[in-house]
Amino acid sequence: MSSWILPMFMVCLLINGDRESVAAAEETEMSSPSKSRQEITPECKRSIDQGFQWLLKCVRRNGVGPDIGLEPDLGCTAITGLALLSEGNTTTTGPHQRELRLVLDATLTMLRHYPEGHPPNETPSIVQRKIGLNADLFLAALFLTEVVGDAGYYEEDVSKRLKTLVEVISRAQQADGTWGSESWAPILGTVLGWESMRSASSCGMRVEGAIKLAVDAMLQNLREVDQQNASSWMHNFYKEASAIRVLYSNGYHDDDVFHETVDRLIQTARTDSRYFKFAGGEEYLSFFLVTECILQSPRAEAEKWFPLVRDNLIDVQNQDGSWTGHHCIINRSFCTAAALLTLQAPNRYLSISDH
């Protein structure tokens, strides 16, 4: 039950004098499996607070860079905005509303300098090189879809920039439904492209891209046996994470193949510490994608997965509050924002968690 629905329900019952029903509703809510399995423990809350204390040191008026003091880029700025939103901040409320406004303003400013939404002709960021040349645009689109409709002073500009982004992302889609294969983890790029289009469509934007074609391309990719990467734990993890996200969001959450894939991923994460000890930004992003949909499962997967990923993320957090990427995407700001998104997933403040 959503956090605002229960109080409304209580008020109606109190008006009718049904106090016993209110008590019963409270007991049901507090004892429900979804409540207990998604609990953010005090240790987790401390980890989140420490993570934000470090991450906010990266926030400058012109955006967020890969690390403290480094030049901002769009990808790191946008994922930091998503992390702030997942804490419950808006442009007018929340403990870090000021920082959210700074990040939003910087995102919009960067997009104004992108000719027709395309990145300027400069050296690609590490996020672009590892996930895809359009990765920063996907993240920016996801950020703006979460803000649009509640952006206050920025509303007109958010809608305008988001419309341009959606058009650019749609045009960049390849004939096979993907967004290219030039990067280290192209399937993650396609997942983000697909997520950005679905999220834009759900908030009322007209999407010209082929969402279904992207799904077909990802499912085909997941069915193929990649002999070259058969022994690569990194590539296998990306595929497992992508499979879970795609299967869940396309109605396969009651299918045996979905639960088998989840069980396999849980078992692997439980027995292979490399996923956490040597994680790069790709793994941190995958943790979030998996957690967002597993928390929706009516079965017991979340009771196994969330404590596992939560406790392991806390264990590998740096003493200064940040998380470090150990390969590929090593940006501390990107990894820290992605880790915070995962740890705060039980809040369900992001609309993409409902897809």
CSV table of C-alpha atoms in Angstrom, one decimal:
chain,number,residue,atom,x,y,z
A,1,MET,CA,0.0,0.0,0.0
A,2,SER,CA,1.4,3.4,-1.0
A,3,SER,CA,2.5,5.7,1.8
A,4,TRP,CA,-0.2,8.3,1.1
A,5,ILE,CA,-3.0,5.8,0.6
A,6,LEU,CA,-2.9,4.5,4.1
A,7,PRO,CA,-3.4,7.9,5.9
A,8,MET,CA,-6.3,8.7,3.6
A,9,PHE,CA,-7.8,5.4,4.3
A,10,MET,CA,-7.5,6.0,8.1
A,11,VAL,CA,-9.1,9.4,7.9
A,12,CYS,CA,-12.2,8.0,6.1
A,13,LEU,CA,-12.5,5.2,8.7
A,14,LEU,CA,-12.2,7.7,11.6
A,15,ILE,CA,-14.9,9.8,10.2
A,16,ASN,CA,-17.1,6.8,10.2
A,17,GLY,CA,-16.1,5.9,13.7
A,18,ASP,CA,-14.5,2.6,12.7
A,19,ARG,CA,-11.4,2.8,14.9
A,20,GLU,CA,-11.1,-1.0,15.1
A,21,SER,CA,-10.7,-1.1,11.3
A,22,VAL,CA,-8.0,1.5,11.5
A,23,ALA,CA,-6.0,-0.6,14.0
A,24,ALA,CA,-6.5,-3.7,11.8
A,25,ALA,CA,-5.3,-1.8,8.8
A,26,GLU,CA,-2.2,-0.6,10.7
A,27,GLU,CA,-1.4,-4.1,11.9
A,28,THR,CA,-1.8,-5.5,8.4
A,29,GLU,CA,0.4,-2.9,6.9
A,30,MET,CA,3.2,-3.3,9.4
A,31,SER,CA,3.1,-7.1,9.3
A,32,SER,CA,2.9,-7.4,5.5
A,33,PRO,CA,5.8,-9.3,3.8
A,34,SER,CA,6.5,-6.3,1.5
A,35,LYS,CA,7.0,-4.1,4.5
A,36,SER,CA,9.4,-6.3,6.4
A,37,ARG,CA,11.4,-7.4,3.4
A,38,GLN,CA,12.0,-3.9,2.1
A,39,GLU,CA,13.0,-2.4,5.5
A,40,ILE,CA,15.9,0.0,5.4
A,41,THR,CA,17.8,-0.9,8.6
A,42,PRO,CA,19.5,1.7,10.8
A,43,GLU,CA,22.9,0.5,9.4
A,44,CYS,CA,21.6,0.9,5.9
A,45,LYS,CA,20.3,4.4,6.8
A,46,ARG,CA,23.7,5.4,8.1
A,47,SER,CA,25.3,4.0,4.9
A,48,ILE,CA,22.9,6.1,2.8
A,49,ASP,CA,23.6,9.3,4.9
A,50,GLN,CA,27.4,8.8,4.5
A,51,GLY,CA,27.0,8.2,0.8
A,52,PHE,CA,25.1,11.4,0.3
A,53,GLN,CA,27.6,13.3,2.5
A,54,TRP,CA,30.3,12.3,0.1
A,55,LEU,CA,28.3,12.5,-3.2
A,56,LEU,CA,27.1,16.1,-2.5
A,57,LYS,CA,30.8,17.2,-2.4
A,58,CYS,CA,30.8,16.4,-6.1
A,59,VAL,CA,27.8,18.7,-6.8
A,60,ARG,CA,28.8,22.1,-8.4
A,61,ARG,CA,26.8,24.8,-10.0
A,62,ASN,CA,27.7,23.4,-13.4
A,63,GLY,CA,27.0,19.8,-12.6
A,64,VAL,CA,28.6,16.6,-11.2
A,65,GLY,CA,31.9,15.2,-12.3
A,66,PRO,CA,33.3,11.7,-12.0
A,67,ASP,CA,34.9,12.6,-8.7
A,68,ILE,CA,35.3,15.6,-6.3
A,69,GLY,CA,36.7,18.6,-8.2
A,70,LEU,CA,36.6,17.0,-11.6
A,71,GLU,CA,34.8,18.6,-14.6
A,72,PRO,CA,31.1,17.7,-14.7
A,73,ASP,CA,29.5,15.5,-17.3
A,74,LEU,CA,25.9,14.8,-18.1
A,75,GLY,CA,25.8,11.1,-17.2
A,76,CYS,CA,27.2,11.6,-13.7
A,77,THR,CA,25.0,14.7,-13.2
A,78,ALA,CA,21.8,12.9,-14.2
A,79,ILE,CA,22.3,9.7,-12.1
A,80,THR,CA,23.1,12.0,-9.1
A,81,GLY,CA,19.7,13.6,-9.8
A,82,LEU,CA,18.0,10.2,-9.8
A,83,ALA,CA,19.7,9.3,-6.5
A,84,LEU,CA,18.4,12.6,-4.9
A,85,LEU,CA,14.9,11.9,-6.1
A,86,SER,CA,15.0,8.4,-4.7
A,87,GLU,CA,15.6,9.9,-1.3
A,88,GLY,CA,12.3,11.8,-1.6
A,89,ASN,CA,13.6,15.2,-2.6
A,90,THR,CA,11.7,17.5,-5.0
A,91,THR,CA,12.6,21.0,-6.2
A,92,THR,CA,10.7,22.4,-3.2
A,93,THR,CA,10.8,19.8,-0.5
A,94,GLY,CA,13.2,17.3,1.1
A,95,PRO,CA,16.5,17.6,3.0
A,96,HIS,CA,18.5,18.0,-0.3
A,97,GLN,CA,16.1,20.1,-2.3
A,98,ARG,CA,18.7,22.8,-2.9
A,99,GLU,CA,21.2,20.3,-4.3
A,100,LEU,CA,18.5,18.7,-6.5
A,101,ARG,CA,17.7,22.2,-8.0
A,102,LEU,CA,21.4,22.7,-8.7
A,103,VAL,CA,21.6,19.3,-10.4
A,104,LEU,CA,18.5,19.9,-12.4
A,105,ASP,CA,19.6,23.4,-13.5
A,106,ALA,CA,23.0,22.0,-14.5
A,107,THR,CA,21.4,19.2,-16.5
A,108,LEU,CA,19.1,21.6,-18.4
A,109,THR,CA,22.1,23.9,-19.0
A,110,MET,CA,24.2,21.0,-20.5
A,111,LEU,CA,21.3,20.0,-22.7
A,112,ARG,CA,20.9,23.5,-24.1
A,113,HIS,CA,24.4,23.2,-25.4
A,114,TYR,CA,23.8,19.9,-27.1
A,115,PRO,CA,22.9,20.7,-30.8
A,116,GLU,CA,19.4,19.1,-31.2
A,117,GLY,CA,20.1,17.0,-28.2
A,118,HIS,CA,23.2,15.4,-29.5
A,119,PRO,CA,26.4,15.4,-27.4
A,120,PRO,CA,28.9,18.0,-28.5
A,121,ASN,CA,31.9,16.8,-30.6
A,122,GLU,CA,34.2,16.1,-27.7
A,123,THR,CA,35.9,13.1,-26.1
A,124,PRO,CA,33.2,10.7,-24.8
A,125,SER,CA,33.0,10.2,-21.1
A,126,ILE,CA,33.9,6.9,-19.5
A,127,VAL,CA,30.2,6.1,-19.0
A,128,GLN,CA,29.6,6.7,-22.8
A,129,ARG,CA,32.6,4.5,-23.7
A,130,LYS,CA,31.5,1.6,-21.4
A,131,ILE,CA,27.7,1.7,-21.8
A,132,GLY,CA,27.2,3.5,-25.1
A,133,LEU,CA,27.6,6.9,-26.8
A,134,ASN,CA,24.0,7.8,-25.9
A,135,ALA,CA,24.2,6.6,-22.3
A,136,ASP,CA,24.3,10.1,-20.9
A,137,LEU,CA,21.2,11.1,-22.9
A,138,PHE,CA,19.4,8.0,-21.6
A,139,LEU,CA,20.2,8.9,-18.0
A,140,ALA,CA,19.2,12.5,-18.6
A,141,ALA,CA,15.9,11.5,-20.1
A,142,LEU,CA,15.2,9.2,-17.1
A,143,PHE,CA,16.0,12.0,-14.7
A,144,LEU,CA,13.7,14.5,-16.5
A,145,THR,CA,10.8,12.0,-16.8
A,146,GLU,CA,11.0,11.7,-13.0
A,147,VAL,CA,10.9,15.5,-12.6
A,148,VAL,CA,8.4,16.6,-15.3
A,149,GLY,CA,5.0,17.6,-13.8
A,150,ASP,CA,6.6,18.6,-10.5
A,151,ALA,CA,9.5,20.8,-11.6
A,152,GLY,CA,8.0,24.2,-10.5
A,153,TYR,CA,10.0,27.1,-12.0
A,154,TYR,CA,11.8,24.6,-14.3
A,155,GLU,CA,8.7,23.0,-15.7
A,156,GLU,CA,8.6,24.6,-19.2
A,157,ASP,CA,12.3,24.0,-19.8
A,158,VAL,CA,12.1,20.4,-18.5
A,159,SER,CA,9.3,19.6,-20.9
A,160,LYS,CA,11.1,21.2,-23.8
A,161,ARG,CA,14.4,19.4,-23.2
A,162,LEU,CA,12.7,16.1,-22.5
A,163,LYS,CA,10.8,16.3,-25.8
A,164,THR,CA,14.1,16.9,-27.7
A,165,LEU,CA,15.8,14.1,-25.9
A,166,VAL,CA,13.0,11.6,-26.7
A,167,GLU,CA,13.2,12.6,-30.4
A,168,VAL,CA,17.0,12.2,-30.4
A,169,ILE,CA,16.9,8.8,-28.6
A,170,SER,CA,14.2,7.5,-30.9
A,171,ARG,CA,16.3,8.5,-34.0
A,172,ALA,CA,19.4,6.9,-32.6
A,173,GLN,CA,17.8,3.5,-32.3
A,174,GLN,CA,19.2,1.0,-34.7
A,175,ALA,CA,17.1,-1.1,-37.1
A,176,ASP,CA,17.6,-4.1,-34.9
A,177,GLY,CA,16.1,-2.3,-31.9
A,178,THR,CA,19.4,-1.7,-30.1
A,179,TRP,CA,21.4,1.5,-29.7
A,180,GLY,CA,24.6,0.0,-31.2
A,181,SER,CA,27.2,-2.4,-30.0
A,182,GLU,CA,30.3,-0.2,-29.9
A,183,SER,CA,30.6,-0.2,-26.1
A,184,TRP,CA,31.9,-2.6,-23.4
A,185,ALA,CA,28.4,-3.4,-22.1
A,186,PRO,CA,26.0,-2.5,-25.0
A,187,ILE,CA,23.1,-4.5,-23.6
A,188,LEU,CA,23.1,-2.1,-20.6
A,189,GLY,CA,22.9,0.8,-23.1
A,190,THR,CA,19.9,-0.8,-24.8
A,191,VAL,CA,18.2,-1.4,-21.4
A,192,LEU,CA,18.7,2.3,-20.5
A,193,GLY,CA,17.4,3.3,-23.9
A,194,TRP,CA,14.4,1.1,-23.5
A,195,GLU,CA,13.8,2.4,-20.0
A,196,SER,CA,14.0,6.0,-21.1
A,197,MET,CA,11.5,5.6,-23.9
A,198,ARG,CA,9.1,3.6,-21.7
A,199,SER,CA,9.3,6.2,-18.9
A,200,ALA,CA,8.8,9.1,-21.3
A,201,SER,CA,5.8,7.3,-22.8
A,202,SER,CA,4.3,6.7,-19.3
A,203,CYS,CA,4.5,10.4,-18.5
A,204,GLY,CA,2.7,11.4,-21.7
A,205,MET,CA,5.5,12.1,-24.1
A,206,ARG,CA,5.1,11.0,-27.7
A,207,VAL,CA,7.7,8.3,-28.4
A,208,GLU,CA,8.6,7.4,-32.0
A,209,GLY,CA,11.1,4.8,-31.1
A,210,ALA,CA,10.2,1.1,-31.3
A,211,ILE,CA,9.9,0.0,-27.7
A,212,LYS,CA,8.8,-3.5,-28.6
A,213,LEU,CA,11.6,-3.9,-31.1
A,214,ALA,CA,14.1,-3.0,-28.3
A,215,VAL,CA,12.5,-5.7,-26.1
A,216,ASP,CA,12.8,-8.3,-28.9
A,217,ALA,CA,16.5,-7.4,-29.5
A,218,MET,CA,17.3,-7.8,-25.8
A,219,LEU,CA,15.5,-11.1,-25.5
A,220,GLN,CA,17.3,-12.4,-28.6
A,221,ASN,CA,20.6,-11.2,-27.1
A,222,LEU,CA,19.9,-13.1,-23.9
A,223,ARG,CA,19.0,-16.3,-25.8
A,224,GLU,CA,22.2,-16.3,-27.7
A,225,VAL,CA,25.2,-18.2,-26.3
A,226,ASP,CA,28.2,-15.9,-26.3
A,227,GLN,CA,31.1,-18.2,-26.5
A,228,GLN,CA,33.7,-15.4,-26.2
A,229,ASN,CA,32.2,-14.2,-22.9
A,230,ALA,CA,31.0,-17.6,-21.6
A,231,SER,CA,33.5,-17.5,-18.7
A,232,SER,CA,33.2,-13.8,-18.0
A,233,TRP,CA,31.4,-13.2,-14.7
A,234,MET,CA,31.0,-9.5,-15.6
A,235,HIS,CA,29.2,-10.1,-18.9
A,236,ASN,CA,27.1,-12.9,-17.5
A,237,PHE,CA,26.0,-10.7,-14.7
A,238,TYR,CA,24.9,-7.9,-17.1
A,239,LYS,CA,22.9,-10.5,-19.1
A,240,GLU,CA,21.3,-11.9,-16.0
A,241,ALA,CA,20.4,-8.5,-14.7
A,242,SER,CA,19.0,-7.4,-18.1
A,243,ALA,CA,17.0,-10.6,-18.4
A,244,ILE,CA,15.3,-10.1,-15.1
A,245,ARG,CA,14.5,-6.5,-15.9
A,246,VAL,CA,13.1,-7.2,-19.3
A,247,LEU,CA,11.2,-10.4,-18.3
A,248,TYR,CA,9.6,-8.7,-15.3
A,249,SER,CA,8.5,-5.5,-17.2
A,250,ASN,CA,7.0,-7.5,-20.1
A,251,GLY,CA,4.7,-9.7,-18.1
A,252,TYR,CA,6.9,-12.7,-17.4
A,253,HIS,CA,7.1,-12.1,-13.6
A,254,ASP,CA,4.9,-15.2,-13.0
A,255,ASP,CA,6.8,-17.3,-15.5
A,256,ASP,CA,9.2,-20.1,-14.4
A,257,VAL,CA,12.0,-18.6,-16.5
A,258,PHE,CA,11.8,-15.4,-14.6
A,259,HIS,CA,12.0,-17.1,-11.2
A,260,GLU,CA,14.8,-19.5,-12.4
A,261,THR,CA,16.8,-16.5,-13.6
A,262,VAL,CA,16.3,-14.6,-10.3
A,263,ASP,CA,17.2,-17.7,-8.2
A,264,ARG,CA,20.4,-18.3,-10.3
A,265,LEU,CA,21.4,-14.6,-9.8
A,266,ILE,CA,20.8,-14.8,-6.1
A,267,GLN,CA,22.8,-18.0,-5.7
A,268,THR,CA,25.7,-16.6,-7.8
A,269,ALA,CA,25.8,-13.3,-5.8
A,270,ARG,CA,25.7,-15.2,-2.6
A,271,THR,CA,28.6,-17.5,-3.5
A,272,ASP,CA,30.8,-15.2,-5.6
A,273,SER,CA,32.1,-12.2,-3.8
A,274,ARG,CA,33.6,-10.7,-7.0
A,275,TYR,CA,30.3,-9.1,-7.9
A,276,PHE,CA,30.7,-6.7,-5.0
A,277,LYS,CA,34.4,-6.6,-4.2
A,278,PHE,CA,35.4,-5.9,-7.8
A,279,ALA,CA,32.3,-4.2,-9.0
A,280,GLY,CA,32.5,-1.5,-11.6
A,281,GLY,CA,29.8,1.1,-12.4
A,282,GLU,CA,28.1,-1.5,-14.7
A,283,GLU,CA,27.6,-3.8,-11.7
A,284,TYR,CA,26.4,-1.0,-9.5
A,285,LEU,CA,23.9,0.0,-12.2
A,286,SER,CA,22.8,-3.6,-12.6
A,287,PHE,CA,22.2,-4.0,-8.9
A,288,PHE,CA,19.7,-1.1,-9.1
A,289,LEU,CA,17.9,-2.5,-12.2
A,290,VAL,CA,17.5,-5.9,-10.6
A,291,THR,CA,16.5,-4.6,-7.2
A,292,GLU,CA,13.8,-2.3,-8.6
A,293,CYS,CA,11.9,-5.2,-10.2
A,294,ILE,CA,12.6,-7.9,-7.6
A,295,LEU,CA,11.1,-5.8,-4.9
A,296,GLN,CA,7.8,-6.0,-6.8
A,297,SER,CA,7.7,-9.8,-6.8
A,298,PRO,CA,4.9,-11.3,-4.7
A,299,ARG,CA,7.2,-14.3,-4.0
A,300,ALA,CA,10.1,-14.6,-1.7
A,301,GLU,CA,12.9,-13.5,-4.0
A,302,ALA,CA,13.1,-10.0,-2.5
A,303,GLU,CA,13.5,-11.5,1.0
A,304,LYS,CA,16.6,-13.2,-0.3
A,305,TRP,CA,17.9,-10.6,-2.7
A,306,PHE,CA,17.6,-7.2,-1.0
A,307,PRO,CA,19.3,-8.1,2.3
A,308,LEU,CA,22.1,-9.8,0.2
A,309,VAL,CA,22.7,-6.8,-2.0
A,310,ARG,CA,22.2,-4.3,0.8
A,311,ASP,CA,24.6,-5.9,3.2
A,312,ASN,CA,27.3,-6.5,0.6
A,313,LEU,CA,27.0,-2.9,-0.7
A,314,ILE,CA,27.5,-1.6,2.9
A,315,ASP,CA,30.5,-3.9,3.4
A,316,VAL,CA,32.3,-2.5,0.3
A,317,GLN,CA,31.5,1.1,1.0
A,318,ASN,CA,34.6,3.3,1.4
A,319,GLN,CA,35.3,4.9,4.8
A,320,ASP,CA,34.6,8.3,3.3
A,321,GLY,CA,31.1,7.2,2.3
A,322,SER,CA,31.7,6.7,-1.4
A,323,TRP,CA,31.7,3.6,-3.6
A,324,THR,CA,34.6,2.9,-6.0
A,325,GLY,CA,34.4,1.2,-9.4
A,326,HIS,CA,37.2,-1.4,-9.8
A,327,HIS,CA,37.0,-1.8,-13.5
A,328,CYS,CA,35.5,0.0,-16.6
A,329,ILE,CA,33.3,2.7,-15.0
A,330,ILE,CA,35.5,3.7,-12.1
A,331,ASN,CA,33.9,7.0,-11.4
A,332,ARG,CA,33.2,7.3,-7.7
A,333,SER,CA,30.2,9.7,-8.2
A,334,PHE,CA,28.5,7.3,-10.7
A,335,CYS,CA,29.1,4.2,-8.5
A,336,THR,CA,28.0,6.0,-5.4
A,337,ALA,CA,24.8,7.4,-7.0
A,338,ALA,CA,24.0,3.9,-8.3
A,339,ALA,CA,24.6,2.3,-4.9
A,340,LEU,CA,22.4,4.9,-3.3
A,341,LEU,CA,19.6,4.1,-5.8
A,342,THR,CA,19.8,0.4,-4.9
A,343,LEU,CA,19.8,1.0,-1.1
A,344,GLN,CA,16.9,3.4,-1.4
A,345,ALA,CA,14.8,1.3,-3.8
A,346,PRO,CA,12.4,0.2,-1.0
A,347,ASN,CA,11.3,3.9,-0.8
A,348,ARG,CA,9.7,3.5,-4.2
A,349,TYR,CA,9.9,7.2,-4.9
A,350,LEU,CA,10.8,6.7,-8.5
A,351,SER,CA,8.0,6.0,-11.0
A,352,ILE,CA,10.2,3.6,-12.9
A,353,SER,CA,10.0,1.2,-10.0
A,354,ASP,CA,6.4,0.6,-10.9
A,355,HIS,CA,7.1,-0.5,-14.5
